Short mmCIF file of C-alpha atoms and ligand atoms in Angstrom, two decimals:
data_model
loop_
_atom_site.label_atom_id
_atom_site.label_comp_id
_atom_site.label_asym_id
_atom_site.label_seq_id
_atom_site.Cartn_x
_atom_site.Cartn_y
_atom_site.Cartn_z
CA MET A 12 98.34 128.56 113.92
CA LYS A 13 100.69 125.76 114.96
CA CYS A 14 100.84 124.38 111.39
CA PHE A 15 102.68 127.62 110.36
CA HIS A 16 105.48 126.70 112.53
CA SER A 17 105.98 123.39 110.66
CA ILE A 18 108.69 123.32 108.04
CA ARG A 19 106.43 121.47 105.64
CA TRP A 20 103.68 124.08 105.68
CA ARG A 21 106.05 127.00 105.42
CA LEU A 22 107.79 125.28 102.37
CA GLN A 23 104.30 124.64 101.01
CA LEU A 24 103.32 128.26 101.52
CA TRP A 25 106.35 129.71 99.92
CA HIS A 26 106.17 127.24 97.02
CA GLY A 27 102.53 128.31 96.47
CA LEU A 28 103.32 132.01 96.64
CA VAL A 29 106.23 131.71 94.18
CA LEU A 30 104.00 129.47 91.94
CA VAL A 31 101.23 132.11 91.89
CA LEU A 32 103.65 134.88 91.27
CA VAL A 33 105.19 133.04 88.35
CA LEU A 34 101.83 132.03 86.92
CA THR A 35 100.30 135.50 87.27
CA GLY A 36 103.40 137.04 85.49
CA PHE A 37 103.25 134.44 82.83
CA GLY A 38 99.49 134.67 82.33
CA PHE A 39 99.50 138.49 82.30
CA THR A 40 102.35 138.41 79.60
CA ALA A 41 100.46 135.93 77.48
CA TRP A 42 97.25 137.95 77.79
CA GLN A 43 99.06 141.25 77.07
CA LEU A 44 100.70 139.75 73.92
CA GLN A 45 97.32 138.30 72.73
CA ARG A 46 95.51 141.66 73.31
CA THR A 47 98.41 143.53 71.51
CA ASN A 48 98.28 141.13 68.72
CA GLN A 49 94.52 141.59 68.25
CA LEU A 50 94.56 145.30 68.59
CA SER A 51 97.60 145.70 66.19
CA ARG A 52 95.67 143.84 63.59
CA VAL A 53 92.64 146.21 63.98
CA ASP A 54 94.97 149.16 64.12
CA ARG A 55 96.61 148.17 60.90
CA ASP A 56 93.09 148.18 59.28
CA LEU A 57 92.16 151.47 60.89
CA GLU A 58 95.48 153.07 59.76
CA GLN A 59 94.93 151.92 56.15
CA ARG A 60 91.30 153.47 56.21
CA MET A 61 92.62 156.58 57.87
CA GLY A 62 94.76 157.11 54.54
CA ILE A 63 91.54 157.13 52.72
CA VAL A 64 89.65 159.54 54.93
CA THR A 65 92.61 161.97 55.21
CA GLY A 66 92.83 162.01 51.43
CA MET A 67 89.25 163.11 51.41
CA LEU A 68 90.27 166.15 53.45
CA HIS A 69 92.56 167.52 50.88
CA PRO A 70 91.05 169.67 47.96
CA PRO A 71 89.86 167.04 45.58
CA ARG A 72 91.64 167.17 42.30
CA ASN A 73 88.84 165.41 40.42
CA GLY A 74 85.93 166.39 42.66
CA VAL A 75 85.11 163.05 44.14
CA ILE A 76 83.86 164.30 47.30
CA GLN A 77 80.14 163.92 47.42
CA GLU A 78 77.60 165.08 49.79
CA ARG A 79 74.59 162.92 50.65
CA PRO A 80 72.00 163.84 51.60
CA ARG A 81 72.34 167.28 50.50
CA PRO A 82 71.26 169.66 53.42
CA GLN A 83 68.41 171.96 52.78
CA GLY A 84 69.24 175.42 51.37
CA PHE A 85 72.34 173.88 49.84
CA SER A 86 73.86 176.11 47.15
CA PRO A 87 77.25 176.07 45.39
CA ALA A 88 78.07 179.30 47.53
CA ASN A 89 77.69 177.48 50.82
CA ARG A 90 79.20 174.19 49.65
CA PRO A 91 81.25 172.82 52.44
CA SER A 92 84.85 173.17 52.11
CA PHE A 93 87.66 173.23 54.64
CA GLU A 94 88.11 177.10 53.93
CA ASN A 95 84.36 177.53 54.27
CA PRO A 96 83.18 175.14 57.02
CA PRO A 97 79.55 174.10 56.89
CA GLU A 98 77.09 175.25 59.51
CA GLU A 99 75.41 171.93 59.95
CA PRO A 100 77.19 168.55 60.15
CA LEU A 101 77.11 166.86 56.83
CA ASN A 102 77.27 163.24 55.87
CA LEU A 103 79.95 163.23 53.26
CA ARG A 104 80.02 160.02 51.09
CA LEU A 105 83.14 158.57 50.01
CA PRO A 106 83.28 157.40 46.44
CA PRO A 107 81.74 154.04 46.39
CA ARG A 108 85.02 152.41 45.58
CA GLU A 109 86.42 153.69 48.91
CA LEU A 110 83.13 153.16 50.66
CA ASN A 111 83.64 149.50 50.27
CA HIS A 112 86.42 149.77 52.87
CA PHE A 113 83.91 151.11 55.56
CA GLU A 114 80.82 149.20 54.83
CA GLY A 115 79.46 145.84 53.78
CA ILE A 116 81.92 143.74 55.79
CA PRO A 117 79.71 141.73 58.19
CA GLY A 118 80.72 142.25 61.83
CA GLN A 119 83.46 144.66 60.78
CA GLU A 120 81.70 147.97 60.30
CA PHE A 121 84.30 150.74 60.04
CA TYR A 122 83.20 154.32 60.52
CA TYR A 123 84.73 157.77 60.19
CA ILE A 124 84.11 161.15 61.45
CA VAL A 125 85.78 164.35 60.35
CA TRP A 126 85.77 167.43 62.79
CA LEU A 127 86.29 170.79 61.29
CA ARG A 128 88.83 173.32 62.76
CA ASP A 129 86.18 174.72 64.95
CA GLY A 130 85.20 171.38 66.55
CA ARG A 131 82.09 170.80 64.61
CA GLN A 132 81.50 167.55 62.85
CA GLY A 133 82.17 168.16 59.09
CA ALA A 134 81.63 164.55 57.86
CA LEU A 135 80.65 161.14 59.24
CA SER A 136 79.88 157.72 57.86
CA THR A 137 76.33 156.32 58.47
CA SER A 138 77.57 153.86 60.96
CA ALA A 139 79.49 156.33 63.04
CA PRO A 140 78.37 156.51 66.61
CA PRO A 141 76.93 160.06 67.13
CA ASP A 142 78.12 160.57 70.60
CA ALA A 143 81.94 160.05 69.58
CA PRO A 144 83.75 162.87 71.12
CA ARG A 145 86.48 164.70 69.24
CA PRO A 146 90.12 163.81 70.69
CA GLU A 147 91.11 166.67 72.62
CA TRP A 148 94.64 165.80 73.25
CA LEU A 149 97.59 166.03 70.97
CA ARG A 150 95.76 168.64 68.78
CA MET A 151 98.50 169.06 66.24
CA PRO A 152 99.33 167.47 63.04
CA GLY A 153 101.17 164.33 63.29
CA PRO A 154 101.08 160.47 62.70
CA PRO A 155 97.84 158.61 63.36
CA THR A 156 97.09 158.03 67.14
CA PHE A 157 94.99 155.18 68.53
CA ARG A 158 92.47 155.07 71.45
CA SER A 159 90.06 152.57 72.95
CA ARG A 160 86.70 153.86 73.93
CA GLY A 161 84.29 151.22 75.44
CA THR A 162 84.02 148.53 72.75
CA PHE A 163 85.34 150.98 70.10
CA ARG A 164 88.85 151.13 68.85
CA GLU A 165 89.55 154.42 66.94
CA CYS A 166 92.42 155.91 65.07
CA PHE A 167 92.58 159.90 64.69
CA ARG A 168 94.76 162.30 63.21
CA TYR A 169 95.01 166.05 62.98
CA VAL A 170 95.84 167.17 59.54
CA PRO A 171 97.99 170.27 58.79
CA THR A 172 94.92 172.30 57.85
CA GLY A 173 93.46 171.79 61.46
CA GLU A 174 90.71 169.19 60.74
CA CYS A 175 90.64 166.06 62.73
CA ALA A 176 89.84 162.72 61.06
CA LEU A 177 88.81 159.66 63.12
CA VAL A 178 88.26 156.10 61.87
CA GLY A 179 87.03 153.51 64.24
CA ARG A 180 85.38 150.11 64.53
CA ASP A 181 83.37 148.29 67.08
CA ILE A 182 85.73 145.58 68.32
CA HIS A 183 83.49 143.82 70.77
CA ALA A 184 84.20 140.54 68.93
CA GLU A 185 87.96 140.88 69.38
CA LEU A 186 87.39 141.98 73.01
CA ALA A 187 85.28 138.76 73.62
CA ASP A 188 88.15 136.78 72.12
CA ILE A 189 90.62 138.33 74.48
CA ARG A 190 88.27 137.65 77.39
CA ARG A 191 87.85 134.11 76.34
CA PHE A 192 91.61 133.80 76.14
CA ALA A 193 92.03 135.32 79.61
CA GLY A 194 89.53 132.93 80.98
CA LEU A 195 91.32 130.03 79.33
CA LEU A 196 94.54 131.23 80.80
CA PHE A 197 92.99 131.63 84.20
CA ALA A 198 91.81 128.05 84.03
CA ALA A 199 95.04 126.66 82.84
CA GLY A 200 96.92 128.56 85.42
CA GLY A 201 94.60 127.39 88.19
CA GLY A 202 95.16 123.75 87.06
CA VAL A 203 98.92 124.24 86.89
CA LEU A 204 98.84 125.80 90.44
CA LEU A 205 96.82 122.87 91.81
CA LEU A 206 99.14 120.30 90.27
CA GLY A 207 102.23 122.37 91.46
CA LEU A 208 100.74 122.49 95.02
CA VAL A 209 100.06 118.82 95.07
CA GLY A 210 103.46 117.94 93.54
CA GLY A 211 105.26 120.33 95.74
CA GLY A 212 103.47 118.92 98.81
CA TRP A 213 104.43 115.42 97.87
CA VAL A 214 108.11 116.44 97.27
CA ALA A 215 108.15 118.41 100.64
CA SER A 216 106.74 115.52 102.59
CA ARG A 217 109.07 113.01 100.86
CA SER A 218 112.13 115.18 101.69
CA LEU A 219 111.00 115.78 105.21
CA ARG A 220 110.34 112.12 105.92
CA SER A 221 114.14 111.67 106.58
CA ILE A 222 113.81 114.48 109.21
CA ALA A 223 110.97 112.73 110.83
CA ASP A 224 112.94 109.38 110.85
CA ILE A 225 115.97 111.24 112.54
CA SER A 226 113.59 113.00 115.03
CA ALA A 227 111.88 109.62 115.91
CA THR A 228 115.32 107.87 116.27
CA ALA A 229 116.60 110.76 118.44
CA ALA A 230 113.58 110.50 120.63
CA LYS A 231 114.08 106.74 121.09
CA ILE A 232 117.59 107.23 121.97
CA ALA A 233 116.73 110.03 124.47
CA THR A 234 114.59 107.39 126.30
CA GLY A 235 117.67 105.26 126.76
CA ASP A 236 117.72 102.91 123.72
CA LEU A 237 121.30 103.63 122.43
CA THR A 238 121.17 100.76 119.92
CA GLN A 239 118.86 102.69 117.61
CA ARG A 240 120.23 104.01 114.31
CA ILE A 241 118.77 106.06 111.47
CA HIS A 242 117.91 104.27 108.34
CA THR A 243 118.93 106.23 105.31
CA ALA A 244 118.57 104.83 101.83
CA ASP A 245 119.51 108.27 100.38
CA THR A 246 122.97 108.52 101.71
CA ASP A 247 124.16 111.02 98.88
CA SER A 248 121.73 113.96 99.92
CA GLU A 249 122.66 116.42 102.65
CA LEU A 250 120.22 114.74 104.88
CA GLY A 251 121.84 111.27 104.35
CA GLN A 252 125.18 112.90 105.29
CA LEU A 253 123.54 114.36 108.47
CA ALA A 254 122.04 110.98 109.32
CA HIS A 255 125.46 109.29 108.59
CA ASP A 256 127.17 111.83 110.95
CA LEU A 257 124.53 111.36 113.69
CA ASN A 258 124.77 107.58 113.41
CA ASN A 259 128.49 107.90 114.07
CA THR A 260 127.71 110.19 116.98
CA PHE A 261 125.30 107.74 118.36
CA ALA A 262 127.77 105.04 117.95
CA ARG A 263 130.50 106.72 119.73
CA LEU A 264 128.05 107.72 122.62
CA GLN A 265 126.90 104.06 122.94
CA ALA A 266 130.56 102.96 123.01
CA SER A 267 131.28 105.79 125.54
CA PHE A 268 128.44 104.80 127.82
CA ALA A 269 129.41 101.29 127.52
CA ARG A 270 133.01 102.07 128.49
CA GLN A 271 131.72 104.24 131.35
CA ALA A 272 129.43 101.41 132.63
CA GLN A 273 132.24 98.84 132.30
CA PHE A 274 134.70 101.23 134.17
CA THR A 275 132.27 101.77 137.04
CA ALA A 276 131.71 98.03 137.24
CA ASP A 277 135.39 97.24 137.24
CA ALA A 278 136.11 99.93 139.89
CA SER A 279 133.32 98.69 142.13
CA HIS A 280 134.69 95.21 141.78
CA GLU A 281 138.31 96.26 142.48
CA LEU A 282 137.15 98.23 145.58
CA ARG A 283 134.85 95.48 146.79
CA THR A 284 137.94 93.19 147.57
CA PRO A 285 139.69 95.39 149.98
CA VAL A 286 136.47 96.42 151.63
CA THR A 287 135.60 92.70 152.13
CA VAL A 288 139.04 92.22 153.72
CA VAL A 289 138.43 95.02 156.05
CA LEU A 290 134.92 94.00 157.01
CA THR A 291 135.96 90.28 157.52
CA GLN A 292 139.03 91.27 159.70
CA THR A 293 137.01 93.56 161.84
CA GLN A 294 134.23 91.10 162.19
CA SER A 295 136.40 88.28 163.31
CA ALA A 296 138.46 90.50 165.52
CA LEU A 297 135.23 91.72 167.29
CA ALA A 298 133.71 88.32 167.54
CA ARG A 299 135.56 87.47 170.67
CA GLU A 300 138.40 88.38 172.92
CA ARG A 301 141.68 87.66 171.23
CA PRO A 302 145.41 87.89 172.02
CA ALA A 303 147.20 91.20 171.16
CA ASP A 304 149.17 89.41 168.27
CA GLU A 305 145.83 88.59 166.46
CA TYR A 306 144.55 92.04 166.84
CA ARG A 307 147.83 93.30 165.31
CA GLU A 308 147.59 90.95 162.41
CA SER A 309 143.93 91.89 161.77
CA LEU A 310 144.86 95.62 161.84
CA ALA A 311 147.89 95.04 159.58
CA ALA A 312 145.56 93.28 157.11
CA CYS A 313 143.12 96.28 157.46
CA GLN A 314 146.03 98.70 156.70
CA ARG A 315 147.05 96.79 153.61
CA ALA A 316 143.46 96.71 152.23
CA ALA A 317 143.18 100.46 152.99
CA GLN A 318 146.43 101.23 151.25
CA ARG A 319 145.14 99.20 148.32
CA MET A 320 141.93 101.20 148.28
CA ARG A 321 143.99 104.41 148.52
CA GLY A 322 146.17 103.45 145.63
CA LEU A 323 143.01 102.46 143.57
CA ILE A 324 141.25 105.65 144.37
CA GLU A 325 144.43 107.66 143.47
CA CYS A 326 144.52 105.85 140.07
CA LEU A 327 140.99 106.67 139.47
CA LEU A 328 141.27 110.26 140.43
CA THR A 329 144.22 110.56 138.18
CA LEU A 330 142.32 109.23 135.25
CA ALA A 331 139.33 111.27 135.97
CA ARG A 332 141.50 114.34 135.96
CA LEU A 333 143.31 113.41 132.71
CA ASP A 334 139.89 112.69 131.21
CA SER A 335 138.43 116.05 132.09
CA THR A 336 141.29 118.21 130.89
CA GLU A 337 142.89 118.32 127.44
CA ALA A 338 146.51 119.53 128.43
CA PRO A 339 148.33 118.70 131.62
CA ALA A 340 148.57 121.52 134.11
CA ALA A 341 151.98 123.22 135.03
CA LEU A 342 154.11 122.41 131.98
CA GLU A 343 157.65 123.25 132.51
CA ALA A 344 160.81 122.92 130.55
CA CYS A 345 162.41 119.66 131.88
CA ASP A 346 164.85 116.97 130.84
CA LEU A 347 163.47 113.51 130.44
CA ASN A 348 166.95 112.34 131.19
CA ARG A 349 166.81 113.62 134.78
CA ILE A 350 163.31 112.45 135.28
CA ALA A 351 164.13 108.94 134.29
CA SER A 352 167.21 108.65 136.29
CA GLU A 353 165.30 109.86 139.47
CA ALA A 354 162.48 107.38 138.82
CA VAL A 355 164.91 104.54 138.09
CA GLU A 356 166.84 105.22 141.28
CA LEU A 357 163.73 104.94 143.33
CA LEU A 358 162.95 101.55 141.73
CA GLN A 359 166.55 100.12 142.20
CA PRO A 360 165.74 98.62 145.56
CA LEU A 361 162.61 96.70 144.07
CA ALA A 362 164.70 95.55 141.17
CA GLN A 363 167.45 94.25 143.45
CA GLU A 364 164.73 92.46 145.59
CA GLN A 365 163.44 90.66 142.52
CA GLY A 366 166.86 89.83 141.30
CA ILE A 367 166.59 92.08 138.16
CA ALA A 368 169.42 93.94 136.68
CA LEU A 369 168.43 97.58 136.00
CA GLU A 370 170.60 99.24 133.29
CA VAL A 371 170.32 102.86 132.00
CA GLU A 372 171.55 104.51 129.02
CA LEU A 373 170.61 108.16 129.42
CA ALA A 374 171.23 111.24 127.18
CA SER A 375 169.70 114.68 127.47
CA ALA A 376 166.12 114.81 126.16
CA PRO A 377 164.72 118.25 126.90
CA CYS A 378 160.91 118.51 126.77
CA LEU A 379 157.99 120.75 127.94
CA ALA A 380 156.10 118.63 130.40
CA ASN A 381 154.62 118.06 133.85
CA ALA A 382 157.54 116.61 135.64
CA GLY A 383 155.38 114.81 138.16
CA GLN A 384 153.27 113.04 135.51
CA LEU A 385 156.34 112.06 133.48
CA ALA A 386 157.83 110.52 136.55
CA GLN A 387 154.81 108.57 136.90
CA VAL A 388 155.08 107.38 133.20
CA VAL A 389 158.70 106.25 133.72
CA SER A 390 157.86 104.52 137.12
CA ASN A 391 154.82 102.62 135.76
CA LEU A 392 156.80 101.26 132.77
CA VAL A 393 159.91 100.43 134.78
CA SER A 394 157.89 98.83 137.68
CA ASN A 395 155.99 96.72 135.22
CA ALA A 396 159.19 95.59 133.44
CA ILE A 397 160.57 94.49 136.83
CA HIS A 398 157.35 93.04 137.95
CA TYR A 399 156.66 90.95 134.73
CA ASN A 400 160.21 89.86 134.34
CA ARG A 401 161.76 86.49 134.96
CA LEU A 402 164.07 85.73 137.81
CA GLY A 403 167.64 86.86 136.75
CA GLY A 404 166.33 88.98 134.04
CA SER A 405 167.25 92.61 133.12
CA VAL A 406 165.51 95.82 132.33
CA ARG A 407 167.16 98.39 130.11
CA VAL A 408 166.07 102.14 130.14
CA THR A 409 167.14 104.29 127.41
CA VAL A 410 166.45 108.06 126.99
CA GLY A 411 167.53 110.24 124.11
CA CYS A 412 166.54 112.47 121.38
CA GLU A 413 165.30 111.26 117.94
CA ALA A 414 164.45 114.10 115.41
CA ASP A 415 161.94 116.34 117.07
CA THR A 416 161.10 113.93 119.82
CA ALA A 417 162.28 112.98 123.10
CA LEU A 418 162.47 109.18 123.36
CA LEU A 419 162.07 106.89 126.41
CA SER A 420 162.42 103.14 125.82
CA VAL A 421 161.92 100.44 128.53
CA CYS A 422 163.06 97.01 127.34
CA ASP A 423 162.75 93.93 129.49
CA THR A 424 163.56 90.16 129.22
CA GLY A 425 160.33 89.03 130.77
CA GLU A 426 157.52 86.79 129.94
CA GLY A 427 156.34 88.99 127.10
CA ILE A 428 152.69 89.62 126.10
CA ALA A 429 150.67 87.25 123.82
CA PRO A 430 149.63 88.77 120.52
CA ASP A 431 145.87 88.46 121.47
CA ASP A 432 146.46 90.63 124.68
CA LEU A 433 148.78 93.19 123.04
CA PRO A 434 146.00 95.46 121.65
CA HIS A 435 144.10 95.48 124.99
CA ILE A 436 146.86 96.15 127.55
CA PHE A 437 146.32 100.11 127.45
CA GLU A 438 142.48 99.51 128.32
CA ARG A 439 141.30 100.35 131.79
CA PHE A 440 141.46 97.31 134.32
CA TYR A 441 142.77 94.99 131.58
CA ARG A 442 145.12 92.37 133.12
CA VAL A 443 146.65 89.60 131.29
CA ASP A 444 146.76 87.40 134.34
CA LYS A 445 143.92 88.43 136.40
CA ALA A 446 144.27 86.07 139.28
CA ARG A 447 147.86 86.80 139.84
CA SER A 448 147.97 90.61 139.33
CA GLY A 449 144.98 91.57 141.25
CA ALA A 450 146.05 89.93 144.48
CA GLN A 451 149.45 91.88 144.32
CA GLY A 452 147.75 95.33 143.99
CA HIS A 453 148.03 95.47 140.22
CA SER A 454 144.62 96.65 139.19
CA GLY A 455 145.18 97.06 135.41
CA LEU A 456 145.13 100.88 135.48
CA GLY A 457 148.89 101.43 135.26
CA LEU A 458 149.30 101.45 131.48
CA ALA A 459 145.86 103.25 130.91
CA ILE A 460 147.21 106.15 133.10
CA THR A 461 150.57 105.98 131.27
CA LYS A 462 149.01 106.28 127.90
CA ALA A 463 146.64 109.20 128.94
CA ILE A 464 149.50 111.10 130.39
CA VAL A 465 151.64 110.59 127.23
CA GLU A 466 148.78 111.49 124.88
CA ALA A 467 147.90 114.59 126.95
CA HIS A 468 151.58 115.73 126.33
CA GLY A 469 151.02 115.29 122.59
CA GLY A 470 153.21 112.12 122.64
CA THR A 471 152.72 108.45 121.69
CA ILE A 472 153.42 105.20 123.23
CA GLU A 473 153.90 101.84 121.56
CA VAL A 474 154.79 98.30 122.55
CA THR A 475 156.45 95.34 120.83
CA SER A 476 156.67 92.02 122.62
CA GLU A 477 157.73 88.50 121.99
CA PRO A 478 156.33 85.88 124.23
CA ARG A 479 159.00 84.54 126.49
CA GLN A 480 161.47 86.90 125.14
CA GLY A 481 160.49 90.27 126.59
CA SER A 482 158.69 93.52 125.88
CA VAL A 483 159.77 97.02 124.64
CA PHE A 484 157.64 100.05 125.49
CA LYS A 485 158.60 103.18 123.57
CA VAL A 486 157.34 106.63 124.57
CA ARG A 487 157.81 109.67 122.15
CA LEU A 488 157.27 113.15 123.35
CA PRO A 489 157.61 116.43 121.45
CA SER A 490 161.04 117.95 122.23
CA ALA A 491 161.11 121.24 124.02
CA ALA A 492 161.44 123.28 120.79
CA ALA A 493 158.79 121.21 119.01
CA ALA A 494 156.36 121.63 122.02
CA GLN A 495 157.11 125.28 122.16
CA LEU A 496 156.05 125.68 118.45
CA GLN A 497 153.01 123.53 119.02
CA GLY A 498 151.93 125.78 121.98
CA ASP A 499 152.53 128.96 119.83
CA GLY A 500 150.43 127.42 117.01
CA LYS A 501 147.54 126.74 119.38
CA ARG A 502 147.72 130.23 120.99
CA GLU A 503 147.58 131.64 117.35
CA GLN A 504 144.44 129.55 116.64
CA LEU A 505 142.68 130.63 119.78
CA LYS A 506 143.34 134.31 118.86
P1 ADP B 629 148.88 96.34 136.17
O1 ADP B 629 148.58 97.38 137.16
O2 ADP B 629 148.14 95.19 136.14
O3 ADP B 629 150.33 96.12 135.94
P2 ADP B 629 148.97 97.70 133.77
O4 ADP B 629 147.97 98.56 133.08
O5 ADP B 629 150.25 98.29 134.14
O6 ADP B 629 148.24 97.07 134.92
O7 ADP B 629 149.36 96.60 132.73
C1 ADP B 629 148.21 95.79 132.19
C2 ADP B 629 148.67 94.51 131.81
O8 ADP B 629 149.62 94.51 130.80
C3 ADP B 629 149.29 93.65 132.95
O9 ADP B 629 148.36 93.04 133.62
C4 ADP B 629 150.36 92.82 132.35
O10 ADP B 629 149.78 91.55 132.07
C5 ADP B 629 150.66 93.43 131.11
N1 ADP B 629 152.03 94.05 131.02
C6 ADP B 629 152.25 95.38 131.35
N2 ADP B 629 153.61 95.49 131.30
C7 ADP B 629 154.14 94.39 130.87
C8 ADP B 629 155.55 93.95 130.71
N3 ADP B 629 156.61 94.76 130.79
N4 ADP B 629 155.76 92.53 130.31
C9 ADP B 629 154.69 91.77 130.32
N5 ADP B 629 153.39 92.09 130.42
C10 ADP B 629 153.16 93.29 130.87
#
């Protein structure tokens, strides 16, 4: 019974059922029409002859009713009439002119029977079946009524004087015709059903082939081969659209897995350096007895490596947290102006140390944000601007409002970023000068974290840079009023 769970067989079954129903309906209607057509032709002939027979039942004006053969003991006194019904059934002969309508047509022998008011047969033609019963229903004068009796088709009528006239004919030839027609219909219907089932099966298997392709590709991807894609020639159909969407999903999955793998490799690589430092230092310290100064130096090197590892682990944790949640936790109304001024103040000593002039131009810029995370954004951008600056350069931090956004701009006069590197600087672990930055604790995660925080707040970050001229980083966040409206909108959607 497993086959009935398959879509193909279910489609086939329903298709077959519908086809059988349609063909049966069509065949029955055609058979009924043919039968009605045949019978109505016979009925027209019967009705025409009924007129002749009922004419016989009225008192003849010119005495055309003849009796043949005359029964024994016939006398004008007991001559059958409708007022004086005969004791015995009589074979009344119609005038030869009228008789032609009943006899002499090969294969079409019409007969008539007349029953008197008391139910006895009063007249019947020679070809009339002797056992024909008088119609017992609708015993009242009216228009001719028709009945089918075995292979006979009969028309009867009660006349106002109470007699019943019946005209009939053996219609076995017509019935055979109808049966032959039914047989033809059955054969043609069977042929059409067979063709329909074969055609339907072909169409179903053709349409479902795409599903089989999708299923096979998904199975290959499930085993780990993320390079597989569904081949769809028929991209206009619903299945083509589905395959297109699935291919996009597979591509995103592949890219995401690749990023994940790259991220893990980079993180391991970054962690390996400080771990190697710790191992080398401890190994050489433990190799032999050393003066206290050397131990102190080894311990200091281990401490620096541990701090570097801690910094890296904190960055990784921050990124993991930002990746796992859509919106930052603990949003509060805050002023970007205050956050920026505090962060800049903390970095002032570093700027002085590097000989960089740190200028600020701050105006109120209220926004709805996680103050700690925003401080990290300002700190990352300003420390980069100091770090990648030239000796005697300057950094300008500007905060203000622009339309519905709070704007932070960090502009430096540093070495700038080459156009080739510019699209990649927000990628995780991307460093323009790998040798230099890695050694100084710059792991290439600062801008990735900055971008993730800004986007989690519904903002944007952009950079413009001129090599040997400097770079400008601009962060735009929804202002407090806009963020409030956005939050209300999201809450409405959730309801
Ligand atoms: P890092 O921790 O190495 O600074 P970031 O993600 O903060 O990593 O920066 C990525 C890269 O972008 C850096 O390695 C640096 O080459 C470049 N970069 C970032 N900020 C600036 C800047 N203000 N001027 C020039 N280059 C910059």
